[in-house]
Amino acid sequence: MNRKPVVVVTRKLPPAVEQRLARDYAPRFNTEDRLYTTEELRQHCEGAQAIVATHTEKFSADVLARLPDSVRVIANFSVGVDHCDLAAARERGIVVTNTPDVLADATAELTMLLILGAARRASEGERLIRGGRWDSWSPTFMLGTQVTGKRLGIVGMGRIGQVTAKRARAFDMQIHYHNRRRLDPELEAGAVYHDSLDSLLPQSEFLALHCPNTPDTRDLFNADRIAQLPDGAIVVNSARGNIVDEDAIIAALRSGKIRAAGLDVYKKEPRIRPEFAELANTFLLPHLGSATHETRDAMGFRALDNLDAVFAGREPGDRVA
Ligand code: DGY
């Protein structure tokens, strides 16, 4: 009788995903949903053939080297794979997959929330009410920035960037973008392509960051880039904290060069720079881009489709290493 492959599941997953795992595999669940140390992870992986992981586990070359030889595949429950050293995984003969496509809608929705929340001072208003400090209304009370009709610059026009553009068009925003490659006209849908950030940034009354975290994009959004934005621009980041120089954005939020920022991701999650919470002109969320029931189920099923393919001897659809 064929034994079911043993799968280490590093974090608690949605019930429907864990049920499918229990049906098709011999899973080792993380019932406490606690972050494993490298040593704990290694121990859990003894005799296991696969890991279902999230971006909260760091698969550096060192961690990968310590995994038992039995591990053949890491099926990520994430589109981002910046937590995995892909070259080292290849070297070690471990297949790595991710979950693209399925989180574009949820992340674009959240990007619109960041745009609206930052522009309309949603955190400040909430704090005022929750703190019992709202005592009057006046025509000049808590004025924000209108979103409708403004120019939105998008850095990184992959699947998430494209859905953000679509949603932003419903607010009559004019879409400008920078991407490594220009999109085909039907995908571009009238958006204005910029072949460099130097050209995009001065146009961006609003700026949405959607590029992956790679060595090339680390601290991409730094003081020099910020200086290229129009004064009073609004910036949102639902991609990765590492693409923003946090000192630079904090200074620009203080000076008013950036009028407001909507942030869902940070360099050292879950510890965030206290300045972000102290500043009145930030709208902050705790890495919730893909956090809907529908999307988290879809991410889990996509990760399991990849796992199924590997164990059936097929090429997984979302192989990244
Ligand atoms: C992703 O899929 O990369 C999200 O950030 C959640 O990990």
XYZ file of N, CA and C and ligand atoms in Angstrom, residues 54-56 77-83 99 103 107 238-240 265 287 289-290 296 299, ligand 1:
73
model
N 4.613 29.633 4.645
C 4.141 30.989 4.347
C 5.342 31.936 4.365
N 5.084 33.220 4.104
C 6.215 34.152 4.034
C 6.816 34.415 5.420
N 6.181 33.892 6.487
C 6.741 34.121 7.830
C 7.913 33.175 8.134
N 2.370 29.104 0.524
C 1.034 29.696 0.620
C 1.265 31.220 0.529
N 1.740 31.682 -0.615
C 2.031 33.108 -0.828
C 2.408 33.304 -2.284
N 2.173 34.519 -2.763
C 2.693 34.824 -4.104
C 4.145 35.266 -3.990
N 4.455 36.031 -2.927
C 5.824 36.508 -2.740
C 6.721 35.354 -2.327
N 7.915 35.315 -2.891
C 8.849 34.241 -2.529
C 10.187 34.835 -2.070
N 10.129 36.088 -1.585
C 11.362 36.737 -1.143
C 11.876 36.132 0.159
N 11.073 35.272 0.795
C 11.535 34.601 2.020
C 12.301 33.318 1.702
N 1.776 30.991 -5.106
C 0.334 31.020 -5.426
C -0.028 32.337 -6.130
N -4.637 35.981 -5.520
C -4.802 37.043 -4.518
C -4.826 38.442 -5.118
N -5.890 41.824 -2.933
C -4.810 42.788 -2.679
C -5.124 44.132 -3.341
N 1.319 47.974 -0.689
C 0.730 46.688 -0.288
C 1.596 45.546 -0.819
N 2.859 45.873 -1.161
C 3.739 44.850 -1.754
C 4.648 44.243 -0.679
N 5.771 44.880 -0.428
C 6.679 44.425 0.622
C 7.356 45.640 1.252
N 2.468 46.882 4.697
C 3.668 46.042 4.830
C 4.829 46.894 5.337
N -0.465 43.817 7.305
C -0.242 42.829 6.234
C -1.510 41.999 5.954
N -3.242 42.204 2.934
C -3.565 42.260 1.496
C -4.431 41.108 1.010
N -4.041 39.892 1.334
C -4.783 38.735 0.806
C -5.732 38.142 1.847
N -7.860 33.330 0.968
C -6.988 32.414 1.710
C -7.333 30.955 1.382
N -5.730 30.424 -2.033
C -4.264 30.286 -1.937
C -3.892 28.882 -1.464
C 1.849 36.995 -0.344
O 1.156 36.099 -0.837
O 2.993 37.233 -0.729
C 1.236 37.779 0.763
O 2.039 38.842 1.124
C 0.974 36.895 1.960
O 2.100 36.163 2.233
